[in-house]
Short mmCIF file of C-alpha atoms and ligand atoms in Angstrom, two decimals:
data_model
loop_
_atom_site.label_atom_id
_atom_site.label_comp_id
_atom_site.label_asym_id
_atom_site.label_seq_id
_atom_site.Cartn_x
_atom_site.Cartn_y
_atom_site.Cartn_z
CA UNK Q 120 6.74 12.37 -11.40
CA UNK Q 121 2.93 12.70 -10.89
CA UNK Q 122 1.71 13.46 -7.52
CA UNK Q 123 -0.68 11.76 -6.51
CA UNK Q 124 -0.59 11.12 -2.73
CA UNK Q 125 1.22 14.80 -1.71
CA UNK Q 126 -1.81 16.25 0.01
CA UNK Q 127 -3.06 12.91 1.27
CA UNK Q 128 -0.16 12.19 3.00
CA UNK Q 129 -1.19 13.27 6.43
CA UNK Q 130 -4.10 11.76 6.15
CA UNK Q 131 -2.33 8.42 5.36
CA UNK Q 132 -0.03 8.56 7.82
CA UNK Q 133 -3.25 8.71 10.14
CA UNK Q 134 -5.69 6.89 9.26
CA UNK Q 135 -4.45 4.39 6.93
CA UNK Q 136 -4.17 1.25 8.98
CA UNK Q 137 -0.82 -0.44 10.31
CA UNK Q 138 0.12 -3.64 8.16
CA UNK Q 139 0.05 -5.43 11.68
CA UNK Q 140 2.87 -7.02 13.38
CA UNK Q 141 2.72 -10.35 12.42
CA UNK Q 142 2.80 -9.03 8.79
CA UNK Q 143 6.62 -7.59 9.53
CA UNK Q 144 7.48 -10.51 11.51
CA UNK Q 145 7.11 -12.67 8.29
CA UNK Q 146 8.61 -10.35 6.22
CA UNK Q 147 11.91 -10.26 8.51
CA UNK Q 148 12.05 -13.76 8.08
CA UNK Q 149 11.69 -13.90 4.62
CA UNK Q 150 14.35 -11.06 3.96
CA UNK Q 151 16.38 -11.66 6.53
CA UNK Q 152 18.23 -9.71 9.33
CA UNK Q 153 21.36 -8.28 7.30
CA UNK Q 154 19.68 -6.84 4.23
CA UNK Q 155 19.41 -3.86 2.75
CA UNK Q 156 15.65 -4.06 1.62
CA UNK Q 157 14.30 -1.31 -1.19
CA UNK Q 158 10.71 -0.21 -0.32
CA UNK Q 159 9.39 1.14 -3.25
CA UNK Q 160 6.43 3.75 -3.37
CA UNK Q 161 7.18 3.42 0.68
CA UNK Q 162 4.35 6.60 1.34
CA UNK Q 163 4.82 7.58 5.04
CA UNK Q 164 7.08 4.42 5.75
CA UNK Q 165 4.28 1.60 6.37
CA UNK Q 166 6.49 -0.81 6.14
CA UNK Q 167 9.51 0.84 6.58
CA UNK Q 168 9.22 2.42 9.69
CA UNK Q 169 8.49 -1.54 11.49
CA UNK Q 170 10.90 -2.94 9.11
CA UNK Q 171 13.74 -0.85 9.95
CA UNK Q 172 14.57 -2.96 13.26
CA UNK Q 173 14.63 -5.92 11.92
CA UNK Q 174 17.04 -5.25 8.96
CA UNK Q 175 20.01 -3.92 8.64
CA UNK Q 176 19.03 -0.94 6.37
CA UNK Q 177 16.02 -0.14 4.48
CA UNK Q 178 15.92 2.36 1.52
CA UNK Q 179 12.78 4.03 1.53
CA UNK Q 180 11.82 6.00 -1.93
CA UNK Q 181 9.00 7.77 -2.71
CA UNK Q 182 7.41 10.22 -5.32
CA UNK Q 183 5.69 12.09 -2.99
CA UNK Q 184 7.68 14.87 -1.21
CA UNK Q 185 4.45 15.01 1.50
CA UNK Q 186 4.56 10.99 1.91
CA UNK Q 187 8.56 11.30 2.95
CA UNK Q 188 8.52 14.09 5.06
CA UNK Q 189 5.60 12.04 7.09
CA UNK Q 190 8.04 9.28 6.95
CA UNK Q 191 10.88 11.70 8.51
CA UNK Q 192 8.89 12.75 11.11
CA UNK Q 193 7.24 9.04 12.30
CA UNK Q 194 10.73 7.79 12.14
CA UNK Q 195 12.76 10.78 13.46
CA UNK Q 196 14.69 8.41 16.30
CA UNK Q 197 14.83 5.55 13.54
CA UNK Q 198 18.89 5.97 12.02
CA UNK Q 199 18.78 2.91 9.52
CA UNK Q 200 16.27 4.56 6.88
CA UNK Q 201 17.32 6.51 3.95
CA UNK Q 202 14.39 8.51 3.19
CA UNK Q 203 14.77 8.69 -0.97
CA UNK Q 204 12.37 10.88 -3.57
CA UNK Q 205 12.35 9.00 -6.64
CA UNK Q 206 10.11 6.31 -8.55
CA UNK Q 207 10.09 3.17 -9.96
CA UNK Q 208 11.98 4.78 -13.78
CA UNK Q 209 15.22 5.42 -10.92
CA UNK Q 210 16.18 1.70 -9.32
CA UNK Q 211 19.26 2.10 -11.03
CA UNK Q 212 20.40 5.13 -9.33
CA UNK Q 213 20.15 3.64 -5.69
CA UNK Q 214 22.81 2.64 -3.66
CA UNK Q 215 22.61 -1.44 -4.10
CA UNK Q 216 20.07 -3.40 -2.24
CA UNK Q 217 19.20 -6.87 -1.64
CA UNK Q 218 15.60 -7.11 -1.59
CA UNK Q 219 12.45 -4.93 -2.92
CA UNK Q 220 9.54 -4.76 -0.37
CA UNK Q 221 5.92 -3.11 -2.24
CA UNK Q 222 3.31 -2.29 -0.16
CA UNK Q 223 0.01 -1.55 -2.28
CA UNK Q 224 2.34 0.58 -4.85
CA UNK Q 225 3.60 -2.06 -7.26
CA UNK Q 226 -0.04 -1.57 -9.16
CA UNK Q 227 1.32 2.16 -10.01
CA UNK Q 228 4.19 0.96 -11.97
CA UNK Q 229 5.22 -0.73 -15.16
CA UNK Q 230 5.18 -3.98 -13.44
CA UNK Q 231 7.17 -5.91 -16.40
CA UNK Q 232 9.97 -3.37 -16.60
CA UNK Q 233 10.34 -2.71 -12.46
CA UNK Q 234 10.90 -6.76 -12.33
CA UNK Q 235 13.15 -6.83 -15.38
CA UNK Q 236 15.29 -3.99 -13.71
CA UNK Q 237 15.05 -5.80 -9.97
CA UNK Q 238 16.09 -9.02 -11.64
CA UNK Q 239 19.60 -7.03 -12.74
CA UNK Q 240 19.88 -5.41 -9.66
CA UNK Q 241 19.26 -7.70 -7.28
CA UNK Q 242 21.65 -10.27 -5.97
CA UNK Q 243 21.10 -14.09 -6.27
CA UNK Q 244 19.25 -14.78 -3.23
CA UNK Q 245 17.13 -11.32 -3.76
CA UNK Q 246 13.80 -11.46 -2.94
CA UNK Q 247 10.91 -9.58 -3.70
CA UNK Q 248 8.31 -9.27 -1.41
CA UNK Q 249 4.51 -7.54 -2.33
CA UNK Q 250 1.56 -6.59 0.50
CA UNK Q 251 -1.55 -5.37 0.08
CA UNK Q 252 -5.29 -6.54 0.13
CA UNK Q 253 -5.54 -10.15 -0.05
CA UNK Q 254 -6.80 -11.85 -3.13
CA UNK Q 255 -9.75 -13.78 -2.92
CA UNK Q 256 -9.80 -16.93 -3.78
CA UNK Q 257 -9.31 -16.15 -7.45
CA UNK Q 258 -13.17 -13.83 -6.96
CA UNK Q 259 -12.95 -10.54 -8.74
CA UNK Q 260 -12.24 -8.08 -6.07
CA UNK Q 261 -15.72 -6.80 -4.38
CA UNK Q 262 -16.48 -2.79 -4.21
CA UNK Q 263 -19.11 -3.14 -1.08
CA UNK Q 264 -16.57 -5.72 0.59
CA UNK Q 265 -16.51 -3.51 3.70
CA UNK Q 266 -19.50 -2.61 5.58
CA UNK Q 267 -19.10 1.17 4.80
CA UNK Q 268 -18.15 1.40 1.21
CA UNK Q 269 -21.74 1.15 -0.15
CA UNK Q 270 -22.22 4.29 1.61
CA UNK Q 271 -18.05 6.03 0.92
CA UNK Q 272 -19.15 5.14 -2.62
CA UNK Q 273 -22.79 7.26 -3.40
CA UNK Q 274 -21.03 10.08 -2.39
CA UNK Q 275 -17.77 9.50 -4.25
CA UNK Q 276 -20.18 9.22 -6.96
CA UNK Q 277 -22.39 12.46 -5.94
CA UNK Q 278 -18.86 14.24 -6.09
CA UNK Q 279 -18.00 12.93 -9.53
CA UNK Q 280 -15.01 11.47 -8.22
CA UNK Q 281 -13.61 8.71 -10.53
CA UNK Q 282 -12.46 5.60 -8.01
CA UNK Q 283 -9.74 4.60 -10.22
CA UNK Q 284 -8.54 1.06 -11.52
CA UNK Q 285 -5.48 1.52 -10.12
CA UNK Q 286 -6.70 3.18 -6.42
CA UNK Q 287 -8.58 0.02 -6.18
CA UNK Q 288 -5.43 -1.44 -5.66
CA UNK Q 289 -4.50 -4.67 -7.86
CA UNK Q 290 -7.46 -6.21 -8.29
CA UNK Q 291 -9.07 -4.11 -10.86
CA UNK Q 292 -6.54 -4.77 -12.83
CA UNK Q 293 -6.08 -6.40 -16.22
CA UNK Q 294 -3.46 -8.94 -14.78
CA UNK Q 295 -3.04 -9.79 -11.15
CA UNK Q 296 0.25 -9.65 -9.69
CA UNK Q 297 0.56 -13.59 -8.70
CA UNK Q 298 0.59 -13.68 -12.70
CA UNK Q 299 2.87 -11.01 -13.60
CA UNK Q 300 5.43 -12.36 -10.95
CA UNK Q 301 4.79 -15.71 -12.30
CA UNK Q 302 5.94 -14.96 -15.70
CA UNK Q 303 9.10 -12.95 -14.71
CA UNK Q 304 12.24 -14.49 -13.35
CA UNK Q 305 10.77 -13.77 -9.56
CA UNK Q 306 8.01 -16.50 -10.41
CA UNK Q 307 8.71 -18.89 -7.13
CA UNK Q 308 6.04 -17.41 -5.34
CA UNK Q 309 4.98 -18.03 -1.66
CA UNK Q 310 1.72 -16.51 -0.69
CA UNK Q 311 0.39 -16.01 2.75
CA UNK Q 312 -2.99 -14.03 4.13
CA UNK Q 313 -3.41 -12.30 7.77
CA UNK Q 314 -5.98 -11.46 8.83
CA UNK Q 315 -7.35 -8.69 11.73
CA UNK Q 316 -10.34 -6.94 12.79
CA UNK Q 317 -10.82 -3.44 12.76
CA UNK Q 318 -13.35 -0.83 14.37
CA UNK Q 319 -13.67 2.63 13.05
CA UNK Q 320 -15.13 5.70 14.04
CA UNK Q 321 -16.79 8.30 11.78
CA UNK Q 322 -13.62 10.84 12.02
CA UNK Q 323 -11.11 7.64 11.12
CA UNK Q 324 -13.54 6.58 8.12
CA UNK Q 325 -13.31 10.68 6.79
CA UNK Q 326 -9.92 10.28 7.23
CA UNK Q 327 -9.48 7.27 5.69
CA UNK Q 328 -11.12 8.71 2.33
CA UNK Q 329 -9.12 10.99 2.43
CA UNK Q 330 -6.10 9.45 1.94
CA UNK Q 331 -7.03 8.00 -1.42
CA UNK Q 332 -5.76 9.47 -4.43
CA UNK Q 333 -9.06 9.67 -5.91
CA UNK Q 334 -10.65 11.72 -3.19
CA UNK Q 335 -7.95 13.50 -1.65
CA UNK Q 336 -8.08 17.27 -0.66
CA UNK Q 337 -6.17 18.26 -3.73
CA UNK Q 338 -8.89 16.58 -5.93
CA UNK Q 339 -11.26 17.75 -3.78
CA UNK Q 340 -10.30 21.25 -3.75
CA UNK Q 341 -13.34 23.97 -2.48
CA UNK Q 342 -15.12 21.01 -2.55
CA UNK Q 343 -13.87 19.55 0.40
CA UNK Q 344 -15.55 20.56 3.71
CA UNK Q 345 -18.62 19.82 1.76
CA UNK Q 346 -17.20 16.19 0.69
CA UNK Q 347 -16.47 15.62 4.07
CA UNK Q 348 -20.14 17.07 5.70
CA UNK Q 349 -21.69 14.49 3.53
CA UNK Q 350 -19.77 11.69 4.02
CA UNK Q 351 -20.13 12.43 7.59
CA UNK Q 352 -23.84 12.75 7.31
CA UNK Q 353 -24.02 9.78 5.18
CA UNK Q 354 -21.90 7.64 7.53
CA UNK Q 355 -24.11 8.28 10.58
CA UNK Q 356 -27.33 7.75 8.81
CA UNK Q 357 -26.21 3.93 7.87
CA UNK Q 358 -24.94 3.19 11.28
CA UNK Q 359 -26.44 5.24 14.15
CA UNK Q 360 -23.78 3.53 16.41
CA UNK Q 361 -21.08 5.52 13.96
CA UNK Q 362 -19.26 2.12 14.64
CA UNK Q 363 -17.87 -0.18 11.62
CA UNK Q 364 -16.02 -3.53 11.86
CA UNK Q 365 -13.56 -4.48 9.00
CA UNK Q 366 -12.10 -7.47 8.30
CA UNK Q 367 -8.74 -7.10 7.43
CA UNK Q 368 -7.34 -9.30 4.88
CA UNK Q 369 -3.53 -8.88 3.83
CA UNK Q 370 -1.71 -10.65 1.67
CA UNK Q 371 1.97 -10.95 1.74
CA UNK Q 372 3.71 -12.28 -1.96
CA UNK Q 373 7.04 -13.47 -1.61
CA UNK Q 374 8.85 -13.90 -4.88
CA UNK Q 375 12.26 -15.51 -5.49
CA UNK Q 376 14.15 -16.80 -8.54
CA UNK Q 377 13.70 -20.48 -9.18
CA UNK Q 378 16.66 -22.89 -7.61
CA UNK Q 379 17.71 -19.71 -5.57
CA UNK Q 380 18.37 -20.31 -1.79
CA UNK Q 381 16.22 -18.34 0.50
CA UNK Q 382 18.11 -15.66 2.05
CA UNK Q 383 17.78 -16.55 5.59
C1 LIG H 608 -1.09 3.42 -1.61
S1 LIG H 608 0.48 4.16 -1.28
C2 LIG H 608 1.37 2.87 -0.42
C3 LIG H 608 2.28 3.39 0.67
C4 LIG H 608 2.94 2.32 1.53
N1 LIG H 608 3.85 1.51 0.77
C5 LIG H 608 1.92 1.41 2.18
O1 LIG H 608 2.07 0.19 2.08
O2 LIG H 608 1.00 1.91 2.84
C6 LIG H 608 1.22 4.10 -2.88
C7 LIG H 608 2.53 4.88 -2.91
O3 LIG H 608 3.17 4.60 -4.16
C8 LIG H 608 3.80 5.78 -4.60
N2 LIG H 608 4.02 5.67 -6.05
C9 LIG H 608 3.17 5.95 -7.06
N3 LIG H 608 3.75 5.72 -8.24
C10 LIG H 608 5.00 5.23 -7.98
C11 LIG H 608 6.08 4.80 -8.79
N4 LIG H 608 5.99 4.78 -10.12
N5 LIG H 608 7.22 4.40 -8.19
C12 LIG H 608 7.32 4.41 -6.84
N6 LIG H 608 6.31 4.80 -6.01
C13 LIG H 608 5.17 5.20 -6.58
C14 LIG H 608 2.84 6.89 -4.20
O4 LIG H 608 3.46 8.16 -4.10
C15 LIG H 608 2.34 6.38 -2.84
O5 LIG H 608 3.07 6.92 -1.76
#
C-alpha cells in the first residue's frame, strides 16, 4: 500500500474542511439508520466520525496508518467505528456491510473493479454513496476556482511540486465518476450539490496545503519551512487582509442498482 497521506494526516484532520451537516443529514437518509456503511479511503474519519450516530455501524478503512490513528483520537468517545487499515484490493476481507460511503478517495482506486467487487458484496438494497467537489455543470474542473489557488499554485510550481491528476480530485480525470457509475450495475444515480461559504486565514490556507499529497511534509522534506515561508509570504502579498472566502461546492452521488428499493 502506497502512502500517500501518512504525514499529512494531521494536517487533514485540521485544516481540511468539515463536509457540513446537511451533507450527513442526506447521507443518513439515503443509507439509512440500521446499516453498516463501508467508508472507504475514510482518512481521519470525515465522514465517519458524523456518520457514526446516525447508523448503526460504520467500518472505517484506510491505507494510511497516520489518517486512522487521527481518526482514533477525533472519535475516541465514538464506540460504533471500526477503525480498519486496508485498501480498496481488501473489500472482501471485511466483515459484511450494507453500503460503501467515498469521500474524495474513490479517484485513487480502480474504479471498475471496486464497483464490480461492491456489486458482489453488497446486499440488494446496497447503496453506494460518493462526496467530493461538485461537478460543474459538465465545465472541465477550473485550477484558479478559488480565490487563493492562483497564488498556492506559483509556488507549488517554484517548488517543482507535481499537482497530480488524481490530487485534483475527479475531475482531472479521463472519465468522471457520474460515467463510471453509470456504466456499472450502481448506474441509478441521484445527484445533489451543497453549498457553504468559507473564510480562511493565512495559517488554515498553509495548513490546508499541506494536507495534499502533492505537497505534504514528506514530499516536502528540508524543503518545508521554506515551502511554507513562501506560501506565507505569497499569501499576504495577494490579500493584505490575509482573509479568503471560498465557495464551497459538494456534491453528494448516490448510486443504487436499477429496480432496487431504496433502503430507507
Ligand atoms: C483525500 S483523502 C479523503 C479522506 C476522507 N474520506 C474525506 O472525505 O476527507 C483520500 C484518502 O484515500 C485513501 N486511499 C488512497 N488510496 C486508497 C485505496 N486504494 N483504497 C482505499 N483508500 C485509499 C488515502 O489514504 C486518503 O486517506
Amino acid at each position: 500500500m502506497e502512502d500517500l497521506f501518512g504525514s499529512a494526516a494531521p494536517y487533514y484532520a485540521r485544516y481540511r474542511p468539515t463536509y457540513g451537516q446537511a451533507v450527513i443529514e442526506h447521507l443518513a437518509r439515503a443509507l439509512g439508520a440500521d446499516s453498516r456503511v463501508l467508508d472507504l479511503g475514510c482518512g481521519p474519519g470525515t465522514i465517519a466520525i458524523p456518520l457514526a450516530g446516525r447508523v448503526k455501524m460504520v467500518l472505517a478503512m484506510d491505507p494510511a496508518e497516520e489518517m486512522l490513528a487521527e481518526g482514533r483520537r477525533l472519535a475516541a468517545d465514538i464506540p460504533n467505528i471500526m477503525w480498519i487499515r486496508g485498501d480498496s484490493t481488501m473489500l472482501r476481507a471485511l466483515p459484511p456491510f450494507d453500503h460503501a460511503v467515498m469521500g474524495r478517495s474513490f479517484h485513487w482506486m480502480d474504479r471498475r473493479t471496486v464497483l464490480a467487487e461492491l456489486d458482489e458484496l453488497l446486499p440488494p438494497g446496497g447503496v453506494v454513496a460518493l462526496v467530493g467537489p461538485a461537478r460543474l455543470s459538465g465545465e472541465p474542473w477550473q485550477p484558479s476556482a478559488q480565490p487563493w489557488q492562483p497564488v498556492e499554485r506559483r509556488v507549488c510550481e517554484d517548488f517543482d511540486l507535481e499537482i497530480s491528476a488524481a490530487a485534483n480530485c475527479y475531475h482531472a480525470t479521463e472519465e468522471h465518476h457520474h460515467d463510471i457509475l453509470a456504466t456499472s450495475p450502481f448506474s441509478d444515480l441521484e445527484c445533489r450539490t451543497f453549498r457553504r461559504r468559507l473564510v480562511w486565514d493565512v495559517e488554515g490556507l498553509v495548513g490546508l496545503q499541506l494536507s495534499y499529497s502533492y505537497s505534504s511534509p514528506a514530499v516536502l522534506g528540508d524543503r518545508l519551512h521554506a515551502f511554507v515561508e513562501a506560501l506565507r509570504k505569497a499569501l499576504l502579498a495577494d490579500s493584505p487582509t490575509g482573509r479568503w472566502e471560498q465557495k464551497l461546492m459538494t456534491d453528494v452521488l448516490v448510486a443504487r442498482r436499477r429496480g432496487a428499493l431504496p433502503s430507507c
